[in-house]
GROMACS .gro file of C-alpha atoms in nm:
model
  244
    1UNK     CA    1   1.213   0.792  -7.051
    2UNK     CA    2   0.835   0.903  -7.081
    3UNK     CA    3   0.784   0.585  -6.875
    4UNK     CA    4   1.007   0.670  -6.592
    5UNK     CA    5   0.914   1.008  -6.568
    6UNK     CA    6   0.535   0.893  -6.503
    7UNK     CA    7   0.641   0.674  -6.267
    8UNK     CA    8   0.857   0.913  -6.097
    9UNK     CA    9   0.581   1.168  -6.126
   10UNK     CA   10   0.297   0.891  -5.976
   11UNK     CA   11   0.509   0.786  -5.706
   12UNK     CA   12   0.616   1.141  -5.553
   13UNK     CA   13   0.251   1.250  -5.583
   14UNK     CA   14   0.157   0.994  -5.345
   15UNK     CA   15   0.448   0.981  -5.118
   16UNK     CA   16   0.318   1.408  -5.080
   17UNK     CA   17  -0.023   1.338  -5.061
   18UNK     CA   18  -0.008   1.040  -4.819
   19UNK     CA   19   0.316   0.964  -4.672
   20UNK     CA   20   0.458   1.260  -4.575
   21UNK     CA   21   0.137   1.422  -4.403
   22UNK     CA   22   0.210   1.437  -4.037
   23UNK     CA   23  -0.043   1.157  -3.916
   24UNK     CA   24   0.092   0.932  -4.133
   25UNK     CA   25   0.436   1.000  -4.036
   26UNK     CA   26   0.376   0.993  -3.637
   27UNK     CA   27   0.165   0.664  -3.707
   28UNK     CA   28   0.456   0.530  -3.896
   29UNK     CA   29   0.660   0.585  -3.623
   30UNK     CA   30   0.415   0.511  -3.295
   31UNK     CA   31   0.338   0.166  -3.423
   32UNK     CA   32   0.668   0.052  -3.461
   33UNK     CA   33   0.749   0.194  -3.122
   34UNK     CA   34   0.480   0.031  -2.939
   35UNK     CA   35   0.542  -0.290  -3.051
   36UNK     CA   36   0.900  -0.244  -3.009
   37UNK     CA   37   0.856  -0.145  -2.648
   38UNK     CA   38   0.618  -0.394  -2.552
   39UNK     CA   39   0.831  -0.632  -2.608
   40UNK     CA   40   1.182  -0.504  -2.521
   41UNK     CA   41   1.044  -0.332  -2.171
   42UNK     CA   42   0.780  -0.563  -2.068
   43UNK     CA   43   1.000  -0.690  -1.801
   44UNK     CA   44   1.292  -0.658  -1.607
   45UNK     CA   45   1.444  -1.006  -1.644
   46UNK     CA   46   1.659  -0.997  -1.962
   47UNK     CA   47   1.445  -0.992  -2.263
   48UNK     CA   48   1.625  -1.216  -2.616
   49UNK     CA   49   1.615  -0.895  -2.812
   50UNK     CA   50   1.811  -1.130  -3.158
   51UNK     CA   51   1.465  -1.368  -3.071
   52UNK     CA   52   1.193  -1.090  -3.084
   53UNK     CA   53   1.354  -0.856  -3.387
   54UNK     CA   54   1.237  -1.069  -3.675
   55UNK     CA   55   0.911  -1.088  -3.594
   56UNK     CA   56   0.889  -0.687  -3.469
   57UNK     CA   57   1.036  -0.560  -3.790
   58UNK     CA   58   0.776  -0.839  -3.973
   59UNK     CA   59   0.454  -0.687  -3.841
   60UNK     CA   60   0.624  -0.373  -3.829
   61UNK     CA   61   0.622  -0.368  -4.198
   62UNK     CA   62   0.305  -0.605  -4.271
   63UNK     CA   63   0.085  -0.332  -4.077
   64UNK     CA   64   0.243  -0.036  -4.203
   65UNK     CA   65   0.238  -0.143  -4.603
   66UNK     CA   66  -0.140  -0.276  -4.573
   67UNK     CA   67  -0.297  -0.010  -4.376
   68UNK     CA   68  -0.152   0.277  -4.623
   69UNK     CA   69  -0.225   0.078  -4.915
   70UNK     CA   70  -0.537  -0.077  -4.834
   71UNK     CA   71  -0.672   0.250  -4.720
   72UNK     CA   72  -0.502   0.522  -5.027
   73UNK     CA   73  -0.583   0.299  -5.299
   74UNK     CA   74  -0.974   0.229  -5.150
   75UNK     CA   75  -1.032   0.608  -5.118
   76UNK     CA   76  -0.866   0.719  -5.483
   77UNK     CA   77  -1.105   0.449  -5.600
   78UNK     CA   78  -1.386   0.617  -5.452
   79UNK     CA   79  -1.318   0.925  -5.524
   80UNK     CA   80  -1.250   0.885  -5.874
   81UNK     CA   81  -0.911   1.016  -5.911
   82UNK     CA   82  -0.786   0.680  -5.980
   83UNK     CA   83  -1.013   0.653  -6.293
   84UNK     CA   84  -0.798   0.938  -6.402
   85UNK     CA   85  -0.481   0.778  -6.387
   86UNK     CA   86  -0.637   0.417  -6.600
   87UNK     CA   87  -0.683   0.663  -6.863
   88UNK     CA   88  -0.349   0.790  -6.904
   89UNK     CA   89  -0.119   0.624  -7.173
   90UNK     CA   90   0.086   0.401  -6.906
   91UNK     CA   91   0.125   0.029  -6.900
   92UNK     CA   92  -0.126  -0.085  -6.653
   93UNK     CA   93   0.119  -0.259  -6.492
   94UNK     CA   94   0.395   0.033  -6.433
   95UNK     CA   95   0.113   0.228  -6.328
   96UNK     CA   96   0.032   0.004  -6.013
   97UNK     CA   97   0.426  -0.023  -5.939
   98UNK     CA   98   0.431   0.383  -5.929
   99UNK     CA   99   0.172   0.334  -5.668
  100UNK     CA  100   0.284   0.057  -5.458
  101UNK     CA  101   0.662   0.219  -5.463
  102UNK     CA  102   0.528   0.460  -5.183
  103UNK     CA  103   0.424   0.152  -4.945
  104UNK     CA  104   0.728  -0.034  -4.999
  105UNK     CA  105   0.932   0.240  -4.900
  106UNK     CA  106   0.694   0.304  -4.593
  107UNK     CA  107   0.733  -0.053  -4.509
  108UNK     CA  108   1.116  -0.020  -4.482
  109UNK     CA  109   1.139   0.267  -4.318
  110UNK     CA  110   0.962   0.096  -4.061
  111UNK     CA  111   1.132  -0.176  -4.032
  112UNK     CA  112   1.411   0.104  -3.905
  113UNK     CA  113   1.228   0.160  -3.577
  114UNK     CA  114   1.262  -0.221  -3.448
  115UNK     CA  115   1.620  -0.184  -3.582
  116UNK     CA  116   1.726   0.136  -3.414
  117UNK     CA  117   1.610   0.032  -3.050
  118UNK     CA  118   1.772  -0.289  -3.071
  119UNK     CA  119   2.114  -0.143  -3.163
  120UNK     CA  120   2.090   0.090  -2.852
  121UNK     CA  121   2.007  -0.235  -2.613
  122UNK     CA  122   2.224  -0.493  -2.757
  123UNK     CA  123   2.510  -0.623  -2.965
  124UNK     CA  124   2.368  -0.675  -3.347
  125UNK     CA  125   2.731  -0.715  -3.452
  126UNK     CA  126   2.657  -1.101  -3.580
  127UNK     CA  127   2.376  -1.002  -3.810
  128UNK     CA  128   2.408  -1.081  -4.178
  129UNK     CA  129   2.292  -0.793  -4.286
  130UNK     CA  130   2.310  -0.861  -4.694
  131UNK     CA  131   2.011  -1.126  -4.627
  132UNK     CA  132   1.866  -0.895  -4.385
  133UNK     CA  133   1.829  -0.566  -4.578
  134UNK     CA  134   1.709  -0.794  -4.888
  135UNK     CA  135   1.414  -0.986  -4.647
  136UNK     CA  136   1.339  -0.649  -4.527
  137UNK     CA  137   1.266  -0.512  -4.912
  138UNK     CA  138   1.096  -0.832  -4.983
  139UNK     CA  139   0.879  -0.866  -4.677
  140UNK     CA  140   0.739  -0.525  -4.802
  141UNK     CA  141   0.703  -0.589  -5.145
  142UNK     CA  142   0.462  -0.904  -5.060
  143UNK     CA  143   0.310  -0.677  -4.790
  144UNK     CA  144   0.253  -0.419  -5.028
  145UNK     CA  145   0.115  -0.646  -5.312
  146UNK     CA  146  -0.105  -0.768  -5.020
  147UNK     CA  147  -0.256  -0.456  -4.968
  148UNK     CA  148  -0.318  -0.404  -5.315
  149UNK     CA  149  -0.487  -0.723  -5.339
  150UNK     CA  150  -0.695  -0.593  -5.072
  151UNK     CA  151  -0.786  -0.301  -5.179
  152UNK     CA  152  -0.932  -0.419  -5.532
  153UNK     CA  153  -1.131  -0.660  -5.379
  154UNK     CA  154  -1.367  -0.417  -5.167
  155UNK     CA  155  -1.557  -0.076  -5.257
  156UNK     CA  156  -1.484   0.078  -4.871
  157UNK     CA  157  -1.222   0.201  -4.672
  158UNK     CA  158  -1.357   0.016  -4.390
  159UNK     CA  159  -1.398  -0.290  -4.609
  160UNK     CA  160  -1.044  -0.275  -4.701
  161UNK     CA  161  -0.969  -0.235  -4.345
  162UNK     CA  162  -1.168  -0.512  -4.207
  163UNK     CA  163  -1.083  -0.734  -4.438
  164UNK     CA  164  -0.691  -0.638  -4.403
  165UNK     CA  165  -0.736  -0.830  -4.054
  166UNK     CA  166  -0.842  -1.096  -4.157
  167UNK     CA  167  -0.463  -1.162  -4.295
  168UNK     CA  168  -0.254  -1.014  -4.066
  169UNK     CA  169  -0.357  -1.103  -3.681
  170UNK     CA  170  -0.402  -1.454  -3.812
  171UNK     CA  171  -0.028  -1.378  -3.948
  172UNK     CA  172   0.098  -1.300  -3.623
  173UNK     CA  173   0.049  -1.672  -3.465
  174UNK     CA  174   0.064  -1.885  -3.783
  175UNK     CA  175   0.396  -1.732  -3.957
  176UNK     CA  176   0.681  -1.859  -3.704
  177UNK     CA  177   0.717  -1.487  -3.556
  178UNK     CA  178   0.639  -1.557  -3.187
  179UNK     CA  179   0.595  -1.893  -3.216
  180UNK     CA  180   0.816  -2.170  -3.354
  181UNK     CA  181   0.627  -2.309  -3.653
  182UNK     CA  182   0.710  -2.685  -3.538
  183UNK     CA  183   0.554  -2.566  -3.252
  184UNK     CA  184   0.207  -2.490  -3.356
  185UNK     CA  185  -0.071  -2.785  -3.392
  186UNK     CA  186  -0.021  -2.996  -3.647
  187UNK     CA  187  -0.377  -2.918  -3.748
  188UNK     CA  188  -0.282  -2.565  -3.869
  189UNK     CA  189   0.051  -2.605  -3.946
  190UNK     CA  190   0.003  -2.603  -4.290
  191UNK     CA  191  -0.131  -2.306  -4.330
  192UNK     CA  192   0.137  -2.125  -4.201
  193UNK     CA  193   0.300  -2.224  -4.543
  194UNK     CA  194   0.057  -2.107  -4.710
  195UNK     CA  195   0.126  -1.721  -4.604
  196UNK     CA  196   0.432  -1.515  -4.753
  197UNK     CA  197   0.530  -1.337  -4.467
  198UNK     CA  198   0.640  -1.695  -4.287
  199UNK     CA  199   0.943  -1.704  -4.505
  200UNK     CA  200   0.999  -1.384  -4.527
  201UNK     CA  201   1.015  -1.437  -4.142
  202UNK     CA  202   1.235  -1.717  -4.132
  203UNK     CA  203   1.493  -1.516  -4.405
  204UNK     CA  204   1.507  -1.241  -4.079
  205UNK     CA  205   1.591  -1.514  -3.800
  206UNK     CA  206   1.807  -1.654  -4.044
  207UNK     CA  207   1.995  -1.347  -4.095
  208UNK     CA  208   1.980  -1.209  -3.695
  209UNK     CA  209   2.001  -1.521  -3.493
  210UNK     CA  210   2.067  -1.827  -3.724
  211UNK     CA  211   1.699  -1.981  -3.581
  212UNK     CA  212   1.542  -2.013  -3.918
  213UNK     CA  213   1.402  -2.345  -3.995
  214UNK     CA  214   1.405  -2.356  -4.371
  215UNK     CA  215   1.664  -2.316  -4.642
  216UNK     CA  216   1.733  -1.930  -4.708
  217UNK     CA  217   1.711  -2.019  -5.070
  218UNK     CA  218   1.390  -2.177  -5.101
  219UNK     CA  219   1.245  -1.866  -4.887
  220UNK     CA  220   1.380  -1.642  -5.087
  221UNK     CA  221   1.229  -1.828  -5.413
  222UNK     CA  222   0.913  -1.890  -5.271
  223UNK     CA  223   0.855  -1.473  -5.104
  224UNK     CA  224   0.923  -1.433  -5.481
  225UNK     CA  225   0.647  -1.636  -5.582
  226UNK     CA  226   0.450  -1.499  -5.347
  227UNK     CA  227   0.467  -1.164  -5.472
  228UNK     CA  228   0.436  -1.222  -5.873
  229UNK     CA  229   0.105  -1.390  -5.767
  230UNK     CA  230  -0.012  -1.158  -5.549
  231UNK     CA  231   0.057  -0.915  -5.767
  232UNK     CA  232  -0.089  -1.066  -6.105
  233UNK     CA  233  -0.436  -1.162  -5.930
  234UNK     CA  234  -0.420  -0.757  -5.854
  235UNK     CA  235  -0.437  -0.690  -6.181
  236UNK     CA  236  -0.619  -0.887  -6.326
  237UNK     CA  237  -0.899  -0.794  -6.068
  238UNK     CA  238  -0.845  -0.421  -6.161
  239UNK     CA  239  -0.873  -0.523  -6.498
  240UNK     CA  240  -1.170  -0.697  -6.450
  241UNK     CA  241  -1.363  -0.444  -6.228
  242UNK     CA  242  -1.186  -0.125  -6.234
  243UNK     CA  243  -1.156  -0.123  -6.610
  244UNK     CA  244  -1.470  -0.139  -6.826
   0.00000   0.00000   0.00000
Protein backbone atom coordinates (compact mmCIF):
# COMPACT_ATOMS: atom_id res chain seq x y z
CA UNK A 1 0.00 0.00 0.00
CA UNK A 2 2.85 2.51 1.08
CA UNK A 3 4.25 1.53 -2.33
CA UNK A 4 1.30 2.44 -4.37
CA UNK A 5 0.54 5.42 -2.68
CA UNK A 6 4.20 6.81 -3.62
CA UNK A 7 3.72 5.90 -6.85
CA UNK A 8 0.40 7.38 -7.11
CA UNK A 9 1.72 10.42 -5.31
CA UNK A 10 5.07 10.59 -7.90
CA UNK A 11 3.10 10.14 -10.86
CA UNK A 12 0.24 12.91 -10.28
CA UNK A 13 2.99 15.34 -9.21
CA UNK A 14 4.41 15.17 -12.53
CA UNK A 15 1.43 14.77 -14.68
CA UNK A 16 0.57 18.64 -12.60
CA UNK A 17 3.79 19.92 -12.93
CA UNK A 18 4.45 18.93 -16.59
CA UNK A 19 1.65 17.53 -18.43
CA UNK A 20 -1.12 19.40 -17.72
CA UNK A 21 0.55 23.01 -18.07
CA UNK A 22 -0.97 24.58 -21.10
CA UNK A 23 2.19 24.44 -23.49
CA UNK A 24 2.52 21.09 -22.98
CA UNK A 25 -0.99 20.35 -23.62
CA UNK A 26 -1.34 22.59 -26.97
CA UNK A 27 2.11 20.95 -28.05
CA UNK A 28 0.62 17.61 -27.37
CA UNK A 29 -2.01 18.35 -29.48
CA UNK A 30 -0.30 20.67 -32.48
CA UNK A 31 2.20 17.97 -33.23
CA UNK A 32 -0.07 15.32 -33.74
CA UNK A 33 -2.17 17.62 -35.85
CA UNK A 34 0.47 18.71 -38.11
CA UNK A 35 1.63 15.56 -38.95
CA UNK A 36 -1.78 14.32 -39.28
CA UNK A 37 -2.65 17.04 -41.73
CA UNK A 38 0.30 16.93 -43.74
CA UNK A 39 -0.37 13.91 -44.70
CA UNK A 40 -4.16 13.50 -44.94
CA UNK A 41 -4.53 17.16 -46.86
CA UNK A 42 -1.44 17.34 -48.81
CA UNK A 43 -3.38 16.68 -51.88
CA UNK A 44 -6.50 16.42 -53.50
CA UNK A 45 -6.18 13.01 -55.17
CA UNK A 46 -7.37 10.42 -52.60
CA UNK A 47 -4.86 10.02 -49.92
CA UNK A 48 -4.62 5.78 -48.29
CA UNK A 49 -5.53 7.13 -44.90
CA UNK A 50 -5.39 2.76 -43.41
CA UNK A 51 -1.53 3.22 -45.21
CA UNK A 52 -0.38 6.48 -43.43
CA UNK A 53 -2.13 5.83 -39.71
CA UNK A 54 0.48 3.46 -38.39
CA UNK A 55 3.21 5.35 -38.98
CA UNK A 56 1.32 8.93 -37.82
CA UNK A 57 0.21 7.51 -34.54
CA UNK A 58 4.11 5.90 -34.36
CA UNK A 59 5.93 9.24 -34.45
CA UNK A 60 3.03 10.69 -32.94
CA UNK A 61 3.86 8.89 -29.82
CA UNK A 62 7.83 8.41 -30.31
CA UNK A 63 8.08 12.42 -30.31
CA UNK A 64 5.67 13.11 -27.75
CA UNK A 65 7.09 10.38 -24.98
CA UNK A 66 10.90 11.45 -25.72
CA UNK A 67 10.63 15.11 -25.82
CA UNK A 68 8.65 15.19 -22.28
CA UNK A 69 10.83 12.69 -20.88
CA UNK A 70 14.04 13.53 -22.21
CA UNK A 71 13.50 17.10 -21.30
CA UNK A 72 11.50 16.67 -17.35
CA UNK A 73 13.81 14.13 -16.24
CA UNK A 74 17.17 16.31 -17.62
CA UNK A 75 15.91 19.45 -15.80
CA UNK A 76 14.80 17.60 -12.24
CA UNK A 77 18.34 16.28 -12.58
CA UNK A 78 19.69 19.60 -12.74
CA UNK A 79 17.90 21.10 -10.50
CA UNK A 80 18.27 18.73 -7.83
CA UNK A 81 14.84 17.80 -7.02
CA UNK A 82 15.41 14.45 -8.34
CA UNK A 83 18.20 13.82 -5.72
CA UNK A 84 15.32 14.24 -3.40
CA UNK A 85 13.24 11.60 -4.59
CA UNK A 86 16.69 8.75 -4.67
CA UNK A 87 16.58 9.41 -1.11
CA UNK A 88 13.22 8.46 -0.27
CA UNK A 89 12.57 4.80 0.93
CA UNK A 90 11.19 3.52 -2.64
CA UNK A 91 12.50 0.71 -4.74
CA UNK A 92 14.62 2.38 -7.27
CA UNK A 93 12.91 0.73 -9.72
CA UNK A 94 9.09 1.73 -8.79
CA UNK A 95 10.42 5.04 -8.44
CA UNK A 96 11.40 5.42 -12.24
CA UNK A 97 7.95 3.64 -13.25
CA UNK A 98 6.07 6.55 -11.13
CA UNK A 99 7.95 8.79 -13.43
CA UNK A 100 7.74 7.31 -16.76
CA UNK A 101 3.75 6.56 -16.06
CA UNK A 102 3.21 10.34 -17.01
CA UNK A 103 4.95 9.85 -20.62
CA UNK A 104 3.26 6.75 -21.37
CA UNK A 105 0.05 8.18 -20.83
CA UNK A 106 1.13 11.35 -22.91
CA UNK A 107 2.20 9.03 -25.57
CA UNK A 108 -1.33 7.51 -25.86
CA UNK A 109 -3.18 10.25 -25.69
CA UNK A 110 -1.46 11.19 -28.66
CA UNK A 111 -1.79 8.56 -30.48
CA UNK A 112 -5.74 9.80 -30.19
CA UNK A 113 -5.15 12.74 -32.53
CA UNK A 114 -4.03 10.50 -35.70
CA UNK A 115 -6.99 8.33 -34.60
CA UNK A 116 -9.72 10.92 -34.33
CA UNK A 117 -9.07 12.56 -37.87
CA UNK A 118 -8.99 9.37 -39.53
CA UNK A 119 -12.40 8.26 -38.19
CA UNK A 120 -13.94 11.58 -39.50
CA UNK A 121 -12.31 10.87 -43.22
CA UNK A 122 -12.71 7.24 -43.55
CA UNK A 123 -14.14 3.86 -42.69
CA UNK A 124 -11.82 2.30 -39.69
CA UNK A 125 -14.54 -0.31 -39.26
CA UNK A 126 -11.90 -3.33 -40.24
CA UNK A 127 -9.39 -2.37 -37.60
CA UNK A 128 -8.48 -4.93 -34.97
CA UNK A 129 -8.51 -2.84 -32.42
CA UNK A 130 -7.45 -5.45 -29.39
CA UNK A 131 -3.83 -5.52 -31.20
CA UNK A 132 -4.15 -1.95 -31.89
CA UNK A 133 -4.86 -0.39 -28.47
CA UNK A 134 -2.11 -2.96 -27.03
CA UNK A 135 0.77 -1.66 -29.91
CA UNK A 136 -0.35 1.70 -29.04
CA UNK A 137 0.53 1.12 -25.03
CA UNK A 138 3.59 -0.66 -26.07
CA UNK A 139 4.93 1.69 -28.68
CA UNK A 140 4.91 4.18 -25.69
CA UNK A 141 6.28 2.20 -23.14
CA UNK A 142 9.57 1.58 -25.42
CA UNK A 143 9.28 5.29 -26.35
CA UNK A 144 9.16 6.22 -22.93
CA UNK A 145 12.00 3.88 -21.70
CA UNK A 146 13.79 5.55 -24.67
CA UNK A 147 13.59 8.78 -23.32
CA UNK A 148 14.69 7.73 -20.09
CA UNK A 149 17.63 6.18 -21.52
CA UNK A 150 18.24 9.46 -22.92
CA UNK A 151 17.98 11.46 -20.38
CA UNK A 152 20.56 9.58 -17.98
CA UNK A 153 23.01 9.61 -20.44
CA UNK A 154 23.50 13.58 -20.75
CA UNK A 155 23.83 16.49 -18.03
CA UNK A 156 21.64 19.15 -20.46
CA UNK A 157 18.37 19.72 -21.63
CA UNK A 158 19.73 20.48 -24.91
CA UNK A 159 21.94 17.41 -24.71
CA UNK A 160 19.01 15.31 -24.08
CA UNK A 161 17.39 16.99 -26.89
CA UNK A 162 20.03 16.69 -29.43
CA UNK A 163 20.80 13.54 -28.75
CA UNK A 164 16.90 12.46 -28.76
CA UNK A 165 17.36 13.05 -32.70
CA UNK A 166 19.69 11.18 -33.22
CA UNK A 167 17.01 8.14 -32.66
CA UNK A 168 14.03 9.30 -33.90
CA UNK A 169 14.45 11.10 -37.54
CA UNK A 170 16.70 8.17 -38.33
CA UNK A 171 13.42 6.18 -37.01
CA UNK A 172 11.25 7.73 -39.38
CA UNK A 173 12.98 6.11 -42.70
CA UNK A 174 14.52 2.94 -41.20
CA UNK A 175 11.35 1.51 -39.12
CA UNK A 176 8.88 0.45 -42.10
CA UNK A 177 6.57 3.66 -41.34
CA UNK A 178 6.73 5.39 -44.77
CA UNK A 179 8.67 3.07 -46.32
CA UNK A 180 8.30 -0.69 -46.81
CA UNK A 181 11.24 -2.22 -44.94
CA UNK A 182 11.93 -4.74 -48.00
CA UNK A 183 12.11 -1.69 -49.65
CA UNK A 184 15.01 0.05 -48.15
CA UNK A 185 18.81 -0.85 -49.28
CA UNK A 186 19.89 -3.87 -48.32
CA UNK A 187 22.86 -2.05 -46.84
CA UNK A 188 20.74 -0.61 -43.96
CA UNK A 189 18.21 -2.93 -43.74
CA UNK A 190 19.39 -4.39 -40.82
CA UNK A 191 19.32 -1.82 -38.79
CA UNK A 192 15.90 -1.22 -39.05
CA UNK A 193 15.70 -4.43 -36.83
CA UNK A 194 17.66 -3.23 -34.64
CA UNK A 195 15.10 -0.29 -33.47
CA UNK A 196 11.87 -1.09 -31.29
CA UNK A 197 9.58 1.12 -32.79
CA UNK A 198 9.82 -1.08 -36.30
CA UNK A 199 7.72 -3.73 -34.72
CA UNK A 200 5.87 -1.84 -32.83
CA UNK A 201 5.09 -0.38 -36.35
CA UNK A 202 4.41 -3.41 -38.09
CA UNK A 203 1.90 -4.62 -34.87
CA UNK A 204 -0.19 -1.10 -36.11
CA UNK A 205 -0.33 -2.08 -39.98
CA UNK A 206 -1.02 -5.36 -38.83
CA UNK A 207 -3.90 -4.36 -36.86
CA UNK A 208 -5.29 -1.31 -39.45
CA UNK A 209 -4.54 -2.63 -42.84
CA UNK A 210 -3.22 -6.29 -42.61
CA UNK A 211 0.32 -4.84 -44.42
CA UNK A 212 2.59 -5.97 -41.67
CA UNK A 213 5.46 -8.02 -42.75
CA UNK A 214 6.33 -9.99 -39.66
CA UNK A 215 4.51 -12.34 -37.33
CA UNK A 216 2.35 -10.26 -34.73
CA UNK A 217 3.74 -12.60 -32.17
CA UNK A 218 7.31 -12.28 -32.57
CA UNK A 219 6.69 -8.29 -32.58
CA UNK A 220 4.97 -8.35 -29.78
CA UNK A 221 7.85 -10.55 -27.97
CA UNK A 222 10.54 -8.72 -29.29
CA UNK A 223 8.81 -4.64 -28.39
CA UNK A 224 8.90 -6.57 -25.05
CA UNK A 225 12.42 -7.15 -25.14
CA UNK A 226 12.98 -4.03 -26.25
CA UNK A 227 11.62 -2.35 -23.39
CA UNK A 228 13.05 -4.61 -20.33
CA UNK A 229 16.43 -3.64 -21.93
CA UNK A 230 15.92 -0.32 -22.41
CA UNK A 231 14.73 -0.02 -19.31
CA UNK A 232 17.43 -2.05 -17.22
CA UNK A 233 20.48 -0.15 -18.99
CA UNK A 234 18.36 3.04 -17.43
CA UNK A 235 18.94 1.97 -14.32
CA UNK A 236 21.72 0.74 -14.07
CA UNK A 237 23.15 4.08 -15.54
CA UNK A 238 21.24 6.00 -12.77
CA UNK A 239 22.69 3.74 -10.50
CA UNK A 240 25.93 4.21 -11.65
CA UNK A 241 25.97 8.08 -12.02
CA UNK A 242 23.03 9.43 -10.35
CA UNK A 243 23.61 7.42 -7.20
CA UNK A 244 26.89 7.79 -5.29
Amino acid sequence: MTTWIAFKSILLKDIKTYYLKPPNISWGLLFPISWTLMFFLRTEAPVDIPGFLPGLISLSILFGTTSMLAVTITFEKKQASFNRLLLAPIDLNTLMFAKTSGAIIFGVFNALVPLFFAVLLTDLSEISWLPAIVSIFLISITSTFLGLFIAVSVKEVFEAQTFSNFFRFPMIFLCGLFIPLPNLPKLIRPLSYCLPLTYGADILKYAINGDNIMNPGLNFLLILIFAVVLFAISIKNIKKKWIK
